[in-house]
Amino acid sequence: MLKVRLIPCLDVKDGRVVKGVQFVDLRDAGDPVEAAIAYDAAGADELCFLDITASHEDRGTLLDVVQRTAEACFMPLTVGGGVRSVEDIRTLLLAGADKVSIMTAAVKNRQFVREAAEKFGDQCIVVAIDAKKTSLPGAPDRWEIFTHGGRTPTGLDAVAYAQEVASLGAGELLVTSMDRDGTHAGYDLALMRAIADSVSIPVIASGGVGNLDHLVAGVREGHASAVLAASIFHFGDYSISEAKAYMADAGLAMRLDPPRSGPHHRAD
Amino acid sequence: MTTAIVDYGSGNLHSAHKAFERAAREAGLAEVITVTSDPEVVLDAERIVLPGVGAFADCRRGLDAVPGMVEALETAVRNRGAPFLGICVGMQLLATRGLEYEITPGLDWIGGDVALIEPGAASLKIPHMGWNTLVATRDHALLKDLRTGPGGLHAYFVHSYALKPRDRSDLVAETDYGGAITAIVARDNIAGTQFHPEKSQELGLSLIANFLRWRP
């Protein structure tokens, strides 16, 4: 039986984790590779790096991080942020990413999704959707796509856009509620469900997780195939294994393989 | 002893390379893992790995575009009997035909077609993406000491198409996704996994070590 995936996400800037990761026994909590190794050991089902490096010219550090992570973690890795061209995707995949998440470039040019999927296969193209609710209270729900961290409206209906990029060859959708992101109030479940129910590809729910019940609700009520969270893990509120055990107790099918142990988890 | 991972422009060879090196090291095997697009290296290799991500037809074209590679694989694997492992589309290429977008001939080392997954329940998403358990249909050296079954270890899958072997005796393991889907096939010295052992943590590294020890 296919299991629900729990995906910790790390924001990376100039090769360093932006929000401090508070693990007890990391030699360097700012090193994304160390954090990735710790998440791997704890049983994360996938890892996600979001690169927020300001300058496109400074991508070398990210590629180095991806490469070192792929050498130490034998689990799927998604990398997003600033992906603008087929060449960007190729470089990330060759460095060791398994999937590449694209956002603004897909909003600007939908054919980029098709081009990327045809070139590298649907399975490695994740389209990130940042959406905000724009319908008035009482009116039927409507969410609009925003870019630039939620600052720039696009006028695009999130559900219609999701269907369009799915038909163009996206293998998966990473849906973030910009209303909820950083609030710890839980996913926008109506948004997740509206998109998950309207496409045949998997949806990763993102934005707003504050406790473990939110993860369960993302799957059960949001109909997501995978749930992503950042801060609740980074700041040590909950561990990955605790979260997975909680989700399993709530009746969700989770992968609870015993973690690999021993010195091979260190970045050697 | 050398294991050659065939580089024909398909996908992420870096992680496959590192996973095979790690598995060899942890198993105490002095195997040299080399990524190569040189048919001569493939001809001389003790073991051969064919990875692959993307669409079947693209991968087939990529393989054909390396001069002498298909012939080298035929000679090393089919004539000399070198242990062979195909991964994901590298496994699907073993089939007679791929039916993804267009009909494309495979290597035809394992009879059967690669067709779109049609899960019984309409609510199941395609691609089949994520961690799933294996159901062994017979014993095989690749599965040695691996816990399979519903309470067993998980493998990482990401695919929309699956190989259906014509001869059920070519099956080694299946996985359940709204019905049985081929997870591992093997015939003589030829084996393939639909999932990615290089991304499957414990199960994956153990299976790779089993492959490196396999003497079919």
Short mmCIF file of C-alpha atoms in Angstrom, two decimals:
data_model
loop_
_atom_site.label_atom_id
_atom_site.label_comp_id
_atom_site.label_asym_id
_atom_site.label_seq_id
_atom_site.Cartn_x
_atom_site.Cartn_y
_atom_site.Cartn_z
CA MET A 1 0.00 0.00 0.00
CA LEU A 2 1.28 3.46 -0.93
CA LYS A 3 2.12 5.54 2.12
CA VAL A 4 1.48 9.19 2.90
CA ARG A 5 4.70 11.17 2.56
CA LEU A 6 5.98 13.57 5.19
CA ILE A 7 8.37 16.12 3.69
CA PRO A 8 10.48 18.55 5.72
CA CYS A 9 11.44 21.67 3.76
CA LEU A 10 14.57 23.75 4.26
CA ASP A 11 14.94 27.34 3.09
CA VAL A 12 18.45 27.78 1.78
CA LYS A 13 20.19 31.08 1.06
CA ASP A 14 23.75 31.28 -0.23
CA GLY A 15 24.21 27.66 0.75
CA ARG A 16 23.05 28.11 4.34
CA VAL A 17 19.80 27.23 6.12
CA VAL A 18 17.93 30.48 6.63
CA LYS A 19 15.72 29.70 9.59
CA GLY A 20 18.03 28.14 12.14
CA VAL A 21 17.52 24.44 12.47
CA GLN A 22 17.50 23.47 16.10
CA PHE A 23 18.68 19.92 16.26
CA VAL A 24 20.55 18.89 19.32
CA ASP A 25 23.51 17.10 17.87
CA LEU A 26 24.34 18.87 14.64
CA ARG A 27 27.90 20.03 14.27
CA ASP A 28 26.69 22.91 12.14
CA ALA A 29 22.99 23.71 12.30
CA GLY A 30 23.31 26.14 9.41
CA ASP A 31 24.58 23.50 7.01
CA PRO A 32 21.67 22.20 4.92
CA VAL A 33 23.54 18.95 4.30
CA GLU A 34 23.80 18.25 8.04
CA ALA A 35 20.11 19.02 8.46
CA ALA A 36 19.27 16.78 5.50
CA ILE A 37 21.25 13.91 6.99
CA ALA A 38 19.44 14.32 10.30
CA TYR A 39 16.04 14.32 8.57
CA ASP A 40 17.05 11.28 6.54
CA ALA A 41 18.07 9.42 9.69
CA ALA A 42 14.80 10.41 11.37
CA GLY A 43 12.72 8.82 8.61
CA ALA A 44 11.65 11.76 6.44
CA ASP A 45 10.05 10.41 3.27
CA GLU A 46 11.51 13.07 1.01
CA LEU A 47 13.44 16.29 1.42
CA CYS A 48 12.76 19.67 -0.09
CA PHE A 49 15.23 22.53 -0.51
CA LEU A 50 13.85 25.91 -1.38
CA ASP A 51 16.60 28.21 -2.61
CA ILE A 52 15.98 31.85 -1.82
CA THR A 53 19.37 33.11 -2.94
CA ALA A 54 18.80 36.58 -4.30
CA SER A 55 21.20 36.46 -7.19
CA HIS A 56 20.84 33.92 -9.95
CA GLU A 57 24.59 34.11 -10.44
CA ASP A 58 25.25 32.64 -6.99
CA ARG A 59 23.71 29.27 -7.72
CA GLY A 60 27.01 27.46 -7.37
CA THR A 61 26.63 27.16 -3.60
CA LEU A 62 23.18 25.58 -3.98
CA LEU A 63 24.50 23.05 -6.48
CA ASP A 64 27.26 22.15 -4.06
CA VAL A 65 24.66 21.63 -1.31
CA VAL A 66 22.53 19.45 -3.59
CA GLN A 67 25.53 17.42 -4.64
CA ARG A 68 26.75 16.82 -1.09
CA THR A 69 23.22 15.93 0.03
CA ALA A 70 22.83 13.39 -2.76
CA GLU A 71 26.08 11.77 -1.69
CA ALA A 72 24.91 11.30 1.88
CA CYS A 73 21.11 10.82 1.70
CA PHE A 74 19.60 8.00 -0.32
CA MET A 75 16.10 9.40 -0.46
CA PRO A 76 14.22 11.63 -2.91
CA LEU A 77 15.22 15.28 -3.01
CA THR A 78 13.17 18.11 -4.51
CA VAL A 79 14.85 21.46 -5.17
CA GLY A 80 13.02 24.67 -6.02
CA GLY A 81 13.50 28.40 -6.14
CA GLY A 82 14.66 30.47 -9.07
CA VAL A 83 14.31 27.71 -11.65
CA ARG A 84 13.86 29.56 -14.94
CA SER A 85 15.10 27.40 -17.77
CA VAL A 86 15.56 23.88 -19.03
CA GLU A 87 19.24 24.38 -18.35
CA ASP A 88 18.53 25.24 -14.68
CA ILE A 89 16.57 21.98 -14.36
CA ARG A 90 19.26 19.93 -16.06
CA THR A 91 21.95 21.36 -13.77
CA LEU A 92 19.96 20.57 -10.63
CA LEU A 93 19.11 17.03 -11.76
CA LEU A 94 22.74 16.34 -12.64
CA ALA A 95 23.80 17.64 -9.22
CA GLY A 96 21.55 15.02 -7.62
CA ALA A 97 18.05 16.47 -7.32
CA ASP A 98 15.31 13.98 -8.15
CA LYS A 99 12.61 16.55 -8.73
CA VAL A 100 12.70 20.21 -9.53
CA SER A 101 10.00 22.60 -8.47
CA ILE A 102 9.12 25.48 -10.78
CA MET A 103 6.87 28.40 -10.00
CA THR A 104 7.22 31.85 -11.52
CA ALA A 105 8.64 30.52 -14.78
CA ALA A 106 5.53 28.35 -15.17
CA VAL A 107 3.20 31.25 -14.43
CA LYS A 108 4.96 33.40 -17.02
CA ASN A 109 5.11 30.70 -19.65
CA ARG A 110 2.91 27.65 -19.32
CA GLN A 111 4.68 25.93 -22.21
CA PHE A 112 7.77 25.76 -20.01
CA VAL A 113 5.99 23.03 -18.02
CA ARG A 114 5.39 21.01 -21.16
CA GLU A 115 8.93 21.55 -22.39
CA ALA A 116 10.40 20.49 -19.03
CA ALA A 117 8.17 17.43 -18.72
CA GLU A 118 8.96 16.28 -22.24
CA LYS A 119 12.66 16.75 -21.68
CA PHE A 120 13.05 15.18 -18.24
CA GLY A 121 9.83 13.23 -17.68
CA ASP A 122 6.67 14.15 -15.76
CA GLN A 123 7.97 12.48 -12.63
CA CYS A 124 10.60 15.11 -11.92
CA ILE A 125 8.58 18.24 -12.63
CA VAL A 126 6.83 19.68 -9.60
CA VAL A 127 4.81 22.84 -10.16
CA ALA A 128 4.64 25.06 -7.08
CA ILE A 129 1.40 26.95 -6.66
CA ASP A 130 1.30 29.87 -4.22
CA ALA A 131 -2.33 30.83 -3.76
CA LYS A 132 -4.33 33.37 -1.76
CA LYS A 133 -8.05 33.43 -1.21
CA THR A 134 -9.54 36.32 -3.14
CA SER A 135 -13.27 35.56 -2.88
CA LEU A 136 -15.33 37.75 -0.57
CA PRO A 137 -16.94 36.22 2.54
CA GLY A 138 -20.13 34.43 1.56
CA ALA A 139 -19.14 34.17 -2.10
CA PRO A 140 -18.02 30.85 -3.62
CA ASP A 141 -14.37 30.10 -2.79
CA ARG A 142 -11.82 31.44 -5.22
CA TRP A 143 -8.06 31.40 -4.89
CA GLU A 144 -5.66 33.33 -7.05
CA ILE A 145 -2.03 32.56 -7.90
CA PHE A 146 0.50 35.01 -6.45
CA THR A 147 4.22 35.26 -7.16
CA HIS A 148 7.15 36.94 -5.41
CA GLY A 149 6.38 35.53 -2.00
CA GLY A 150 2.70 36.42 -2.20
CA ARG A 151 3.20 40.05 -3.22
CA THR A 152 2.34 39.92 -6.91
CA PRO A 153 -1.16 38.91 -8.02
CA THR A 154 -1.46 37.20 -11.39
CA GLY A 155 -5.22 37.09 -11.87
CA LEU A 156 -4.99 33.34 -12.43
CA ASP A 157 -7.55 31.08 -10.77
CA ALA A 158 -5.59 28.54 -8.71
CA VAL A 159 -7.79 25.52 -9.46
CA ALA A 160 -7.95 26.19 -13.21
CA TYR A 161 -4.20 26.79 -13.24
CA ALA A 162 -3.58 23.52 -11.39
CA GLN A 163 -5.63 21.63 -13.97
CA GLU A 164 -3.79 23.34 -16.79
CA VAL A 165 -0.26 22.57 -15.56
CA ALA A 166 -1.31 19.00 -14.75
CA SER A 167 -2.49 18.55 -18.33
CA LEU A 168 0.80 20.03 -19.58
CA GLY A 169 2.80 17.33 -17.82
CA ALA A 170 3.45 18.37 -14.22
CA GLY A 171 4.07 15.22 -12.20
CA GLU A 172 3.08 16.72 -8.89
CA LEU A 173 1.78 19.98 -7.39
CA LEU A 174 3.20 21.74 -4.34
CA VAL A 175 0.32 23.88 -3.13
CA THR A 176 1.06 26.62 -0.59
CA SER A 177 -1.56 28.82 0.97
CA MET A 178 -0.01 32.28 1.22
CA ASP A 179 -2.76 33.21 3.70
CA ARG A 180 -1.59 30.50 6.05
CA ASP A 181 2.15 30.39 5.41
CA GLY A 182 3.97 31.18 8.66
CA THR A 183 0.75 31.42 10.72
CA HIS A 184 0.85 27.96 12.34
CA ALA A 185 -2.95 27.95 11.92
CA GLY A 186 -2.99 24.85 9.70
CA TYR A 187 -3.26 24.27 5.96
CA ASP A 188 -6.00 25.98 3.96
CA LEU A 189 -7.87 22.68 3.70
CA ALA A 190 -10.54 23.96 1.32
CA LEU A 191 -7.82 25.09 -1.11
CA MET A 192 -5.95 21.77 -0.86
CA ARG A 193 -9.13 19.76 -1.39
CA ALA A 194 -10.33 21.94 -4.28
CA ILE A 195 -7.06 21.33 -6.12
CA ALA A 196 -6.44 17.70 -5.09
CA ASP A 197 -9.94 16.70 -6.18
CA SER A 198 -9.63 18.41 -9.55
CA VAL A 199 -6.36 16.84 -10.75
CA SER A 200 -5.20 13.24 -11.18
CA ILE A 201 -1.62 13.93 -10.02
CA PRO A 202 -0.44 13.97 -6.40
CA VAL A 203 -0.71 17.16 -4.36
CA ILE A 204 1.72 18.18 -1.59
CA ALA A 205 0.05 20.41 0.99
CA SER A 206 2.12 23.30 2.30
CA GLY A 207 1.84 26.45 4.36
CA GLY A 208 0.64 26.94 7.90
CA VAL A 209 1.43 23.79 9.86
CA GLY A 210 1.55 24.46 13.59
CA ASN A 211 0.85 21.06 15.10
CA LEU A 212 0.59 17.39 14.20
CA ASP A 213 -3.19 17.43 13.78
CA HIS A 214 -2.66 19.84 10.90
CA LEU A 215 -0.61 17.19 9.10
CA VAL A 216 -3.37 14.62 9.56
CA ALA A 217 -6.01 17.08 8.36
CA GLY A 218 -3.94 17.88 5.26
CA VAL A 219 -4.39 14.30 4.12
CA ARG A 220 -7.79 13.45 5.52
CA GLU A 221 -9.62 16.69 4.80
CA GLY A 222 -7.27 18.32 2.30
CA HIS A 223 -6.94 15.08 0.27
CA ALA A 224 -3.20 15.67 -0.17
CA SER A 225 -0.89 12.75 -1.02
CA ALA A 226 1.98 14.31 0.90
CA VAL A 227 2.36 16.94 3.59
CA LEU A 228 5.18 19.45 3.81
CA ALA A 229 6.24 21.45 6.85
CA ALA A 230 9.23 23.54 7.78
CA SER A 231 9.33 25.38 11.05
CA ILE A 232 7.68 22.80 13.34
CA PHE A 233 10.60 20.49 12.60
CA HIS A 234 13.39 23.05 12.42
CA PHE A 235 12.66 24.52 15.80
CA GLY A 236 12.39 21.15 17.43
CA ASP A 237 8.68 21.43 18.32
CA TYR A 238 8.21 17.97 16.90
CA SER A 239 10.53 15.35 15.47
CA ILE A 240 9.90 13.60 12.15
CA SER A 241 9.51 10.23 13.82
CA GLU A 242 7.06 11.69 16.36
CA ALA A 243 5.02 13.22 13.55
CA LYS A 244 4.94 9.98 11.57
CA ALA A 245 3.95 7.93 14.60
CA TYR A 246 1.18 10.44 15.34
CA MET A 247 -0.14 10.28 11.79
CA ALA A 248 -0.05 6.47 11.88
CA ASP A 249 -1.97 6.47 15.19
CA ALA A 250 -4.55 8.71 13.54
CA GLY A 251 -5.10 5.93 11.01
CA LEU A 252 -3.03 7.16 8.07
CA ALA A 253 -0.81 4.71 6.18
CA MET A 254 2.74 5.78 7.01
CA ARG A 255 6.16 4.31 6.30
CA LEU A 256 7.63 3.39 9.66
CA ASP A 257 10.75 1.50 8.57
CA PRO A 258 13.37 1.37 11.29
CA PRO A 259 15.91 4.15 10.61
CA ARG A 260 19.30 3.25 9.26
CA SER A 261 21.73 3.50 12.10
CA GLY A 262 25.44 3.91 12.45
CA PRO A 263 28.22 6.17 11.30
CA HIS A 264 27.14 6.17 7.65
CA HIS A 265 24.65 8.91 8.48
CA ARG A 266 27.38 11.43 8.98
CA ALA A 267 28.48 13.49 6.01
CA ASP A 268 31.64 11.59 5.24
CA MET B 1 35.90 -6.10 -10.21
CA THR B 2 33.97 -3.36 -11.95
CA THR B 3 30.29 -2.52 -12.01
CA ALA B 4 29.47 -0.27 -14.95
CA ILE B 5 26.56 2.16 -14.65
CA VAL B 6 25.57 3.00 -18.20
CA ASP B 7 25.45 6.72 -18.95
CA TYR B 8 23.24 7.42 -21.94
CA GLY B 9 22.07 10.87 -20.97
CA SER B 10 19.13 9.73 -18.88
CA GLY B 11 18.79 11.18 -15.46
CA ASN B 12 20.53 11.28 -12.22
CA LEU B 13 23.59 9.06 -12.33
CA HIS B 14 25.27 10.88 -9.49
CA SER B 15 23.01 9.43 -6.80
CA ALA B 16 23.03 5.95 -8.36
CA HIS B 17 26.82 6.07 -8.44
CA LYS B 18 27.05 7.16 -4.80
CA ALA B 19 24.48 4.61 -3.63
CA PHE B 20 26.33 1.74 -5.32
CA GLU B 21 29.61 2.92 -3.81
CA ARG B 22 28.03 3.17 -0.39
CA ALA B 23 26.40 -0.26 -0.64
CA ALA B 24 29.68 -1.84 -1.77
CA ARG B 25 31.60 -0.18 1.05
CA GLU B 26 29.09 -1.18 3.73
CA ALA B 27 29.03 -4.75 2.44
CA GLY B 28 32.84 -4.90 2.47
CA LEU B 29 33.02 -5.47 -1.29
CA ALA B 30 36.02 -4.15 -3.19
CA GLU B 31 33.85 -3.42 -6.21
CA VAL B 32 34.80 -0.43 -8.39
CA ILE B 33 31.71 1.47 -9.52
CA THR B 34 32.14 3.38 -12.75
CA VAL B 35 29.73 5.56 -14.70
CA THR B 36 30.43 5.15 -18.38
CA SER B 37 29.18 5.78 -21.88
CA ASP B 38 31.98 3.70 -23.36
CA PRO B 39 30.79 0.36 -24.82
CA GLU B 40 34.29 -1.08 -24.32
CA VAL B 41 34.02 -0.51 -20.57
CA VAL B 42 30.58 -2.16 -20.57
CA LEU B 43 31.98 -5.13 -22.51
CA ASP B 44 34.65 -5.66 -19.84
CA ALA B 45 32.54 -4.93 -16.75
CA GLU B 46 31.73 -7.74 -14.35
CA ARG B 47 28.28 -6.27 -13.64
CA ILE B 48 26.13 -3.80 -15.53
CA VAL B 49 23.50 -1.34 -14.32
CA LEU B 50 21.11 0.46 -16.65
CA PRO B 51 19.36 3.37 -14.92
CA GLY B 52 16.73 5.50 -16.60
CA VAL B 53 14.28 8.27 -15.87
CA GLY B 54 11.85 9.98 -18.19
CA ALA B 55 9.80 8.59 -21.01
CA PHE B 56 10.38 5.13 -22.50
CA ALA B 57 10.83 6.36 -26.08
CA ASP B 58 13.27 9.09 -25.02
CA CYS B 59 15.35 6.61 -23.06
CA ARG B 60 15.37 4.15 -25.95
CA ARG B 61 16.50 6.91 -28.31
CA GLY B 62 19.18 7.95 -25.81
CA LEU B 63 20.49 4.41 -25.57
CA ASP B 64 20.52 3.99 -29.36
CA ALA B 65 22.35 7.31 -29.71
CA VAL B 66 25.45 5.92 -27.96
CA PRO B 67 27.33 4.16 -30.77
CA GLY B 68 27.80 0.46 -30.05
CA MET B 69 26.09 0.52 -26.63
CA VAL B 70 23.11 -1.74 -27.38
CA GLU B 71 25.45 -4.22 -29.08
CA ALA B 72 27.83 -4.10 -26.10
CA LEU B 73 24.92 -4.76 -23.72
CA GLU B 74 23.71 -7.67 -25.85
CA THR B 75 27.20 -9.19 -25.89
CA ALA B 76 28.02 -8.66 -22.22
CA VAL B 77 24.63 -9.55 -20.77
CA ARG B 78 23.10 -12.00 -23.21
CA ASN B 79 26.20 -13.80 -24.50
CA ARG B 80 28.65 -13.51 -21.60
CA GLY B 81 26.02 -13.61 -18.84
CA ALA B 82 27.13 -10.56 -16.87
CA PRO B 83 24.75 -9.84 -13.97
CA PHE B 84 22.50 -6.96 -15.07
CA LEU B 85 20.24 -4.62 -13.15
CA GLY B 86 17.82 -2.22 -14.84
CA ILE B 87 16.37 0.58 -12.72
CA CYS B 88 13.00 2.26 -13.37
CA VAL B 89 12.89 3.00 -17.12
CA GLY B 90 16.16 1.02 -17.35
CA MET B 91 14.07 -1.94 -16.16
CA GLN B 92 11.17 -1.10 -18.45
CA LEU B 93 13.56 -1.14 -21.44
CA LEU B 94 13.92 -4.90 -20.86
CA ALA B 95 10.40 -5.35 -22.21
CA THR B 96 9.34 -6.17 -25.74
CA ARG B 97 7.58 -2.85 -26.26
CA GLY B 98 6.89 0.43 -24.51
CA LEU B 99 3.45 1.95 -25.06
CA GLU B 100 4.15 5.41 -23.57
CA TYR B 101 3.02 8.11 -26.05
CA GLU B 102 4.07 5.88 -28.96
CA ILE B 103 4.93 2.23 -29.51
CA THR B 104 8.68 1.79 -29.03
CA PRO B 105 10.62 -1.46 -29.20
CA GLY B 106 12.48 -2.39 -26.02
CA LEU B 107 15.44 -4.75 -25.68
CA ASP B 108 12.99 -7.68 -25.49
CA TRP B 109 15.03 -9.54 -22.89
CA ILE B 110 11.89 -10.01 -20.79
CA GLY B 111 8.78 -10.56 -22.86
CA GLY B 112 5.93 -8.15 -22.22
CA ASP B 113 4.67 -4.61 -22.68
CA VAL B 114 5.11 -1.46 -20.63
CA ALA B 115 1.65 0.07 -20.32
CA LEU B 116 -0.10 2.82 -18.38
CA ILE B 117 -1.03 1.90 -14.81
CA GLU B 118 -4.79 1.66 -14.44
CA PRO B 119 -5.52 1.51 -10.74
CA GLY B 120 -8.85 -0.03 -9.77
CA ALA B 121 -9.98 3.05 -7.86
CA ALA B 122 -10.36 6.30 -9.77
CA SER B 123 -9.26 8.23 -6.68
CA LEU B 124 -5.73 6.82 -6.93
CA LYS B 125 -3.27 9.32 -8.35
CA ILE B 126 -1.02 8.73 -11.33
CA PRO B 127 2.04 8.76 -11.16
CA HIS B 128 2.34 6.09 -8.50
CA MET B 129 4.68 8.22 -6.43
CA GLY B 130 6.11 7.45 -3.03
CA TRP B 131 6.92 4.59 -0.68
CA ASN B 132 5.32 1.20 -1.06
CA THR B 133 5.97 -2.31 0.23
CA LEU B 134 6.86 -5.34 -1.89
CA VAL B 135 5.09 -8.66 -2.25
CA ALA B 136 7.60 -11.35 -3.23
CA THR B 137 6.20 -13.78 -5.79
CA ARG B 138 9.23 -16.07 -5.49
CA ASP B 139 12.63 -16.32 -3.83
CA HIS B 140 15.48 -14.44 -5.43
CA ALA B 141 19.05 -13.54 -4.48
CA LEU B 142 18.18 -9.82 -4.80
CA LEU B 143 15.68 -10.16 -1.96
CA LYS B 144 18.01 -12.04 0.38
CA ASP B 145 17.47 -10.96 4.01
CA LEU B 146 15.00 -8.24 2.96
CA ARG B 147 11.70 -8.04 4.80
CA THR B 148 8.88 -7.94 2.25
CA GLY B 149 5.11 -8.06 2.67
CA PRO B 150 2.74 -5.49 4.20
CA GLY B 151 4.86 -5.13 7.35
CA GLY B 152 8.13 -5.10 5.43
CA LEU B 153 10.50 -2.41 4.26
CA HIS B 154 9.48 0.21 1.71
CA ALA B 155 10.77 1.03 -1.77
CA TYR B 156 10.50 4.42 -3.49
CA PHE B 157 8.44 4.35 -6.69
CA VAL B 158 7.74 7.07 -9.18
CA HIS B 159 6.18 5.94 -12.44
CA SER B 160 3.02 6.05 -14.51
CA TYR B 161 3.78 3.02 -16.68
CA ALA B 162 4.58 -0.52 -15.61
CA LEU B 163 6.03 -3.65 -17.18
CA LYS B 164 3.65 -6.59 -17.45
CA PRO B 165 5.77 -9.70 -18.08
CA ARG B 166 4.19 -12.15 -20.48
CA ASP B 167 5.60 -15.04 -18.47
CA ARG B 168 4.69 -14.79 -14.78
CA SER B 169 7.81 -16.74 -13.84
CA ASP B 170 9.81 -13.60 -14.76
CA LEU B 171 8.19 -11.82 -11.81
CA VAL B 172 10.07 -11.59 -8.52
CA ALA B 173 8.01 -9.04 -6.63
CA GLU B 174 4.92 -6.90 -7.05
CA THR B 175 3.56 -3.90 -5.22
CA ASP B 176 -0.05 -3.05 -4.56
CA TYR B 177 -1.50 0.15 -5.98
CA GLY B 178 -5.14 -0.46 -6.72
CA GLY B 179 -4.02 -3.84 -8.01
CA ALA B 180 -0.72 -5.66 -8.43
CA ILE B 181 2.05 -3.75 -10.20
CA THR B 182 5.39 -5.27 -11.22
CA ALA B 183 8.15 -4.21 -8.81
CA ILE B 184 11.00 -6.61 -9.63
CA VAL B 185 11.55 -8.87 -12.63
CA ALA B 186 14.36 -11.35 -13.21
CA ARG B 187 15.30 -14.01 -15.70
CA ASP B 188 18.68 -15.79 -15.57
CA ASN B 189 21.36 -13.09 -15.09
CA ILE B 190 18.96 -10.24 -15.94
CA ALA B 191 17.05 -8.33 -13.28
CA GLY B 192 15.24 -5.03 -12.99
CA THR B 193 13.44 -2.93 -10.39
CA GLN B 194 10.63 -0.51 -11.12
CA PHE B 195 11.46 1.39 -7.93
CA HIS B 196 14.65 3.34 -7.30
CA PRO B 197 16.95 1.34 -5.02
CA GLU B 198 19.33 4.32 -4.94
CA LYS B 199 16.53 6.33 -3.30
CA SER B 200 15.10 3.59 -1.11
CA GLN B 201 17.27 3.90 1.97
CA GLU B 202 17.57 0.59 3.87
CA LEU B 203 15.78 -1.63 1.36
CA GLY B 204 17.56 0.02 -1.54
CA LEU B 205 21.11 -0.22 -0.26
CA SER B 206 20.54 -3.82 0.86
CA LEU B 207 19.17 -4.75 -2.55
CA ILE B 208 22.13 -3.10 -4.26
CA ALA B 209 24.52 -5.05 -2.01
CA ASN B 210 22.64 -8.24 -2.90
CA PHE B 211 23.05 -7.40 -6.59
CA LEU B 212 26.80 -6.83 -6.13
CA ARG B 213 27.09 -10.29 -4.53
CA TRP B 214 24.74 -12.01 -6.98
CA ARG B 215 26.23 -14.94 -8.89
CA PRO B 216 23.45 -16.08 -11.23
#
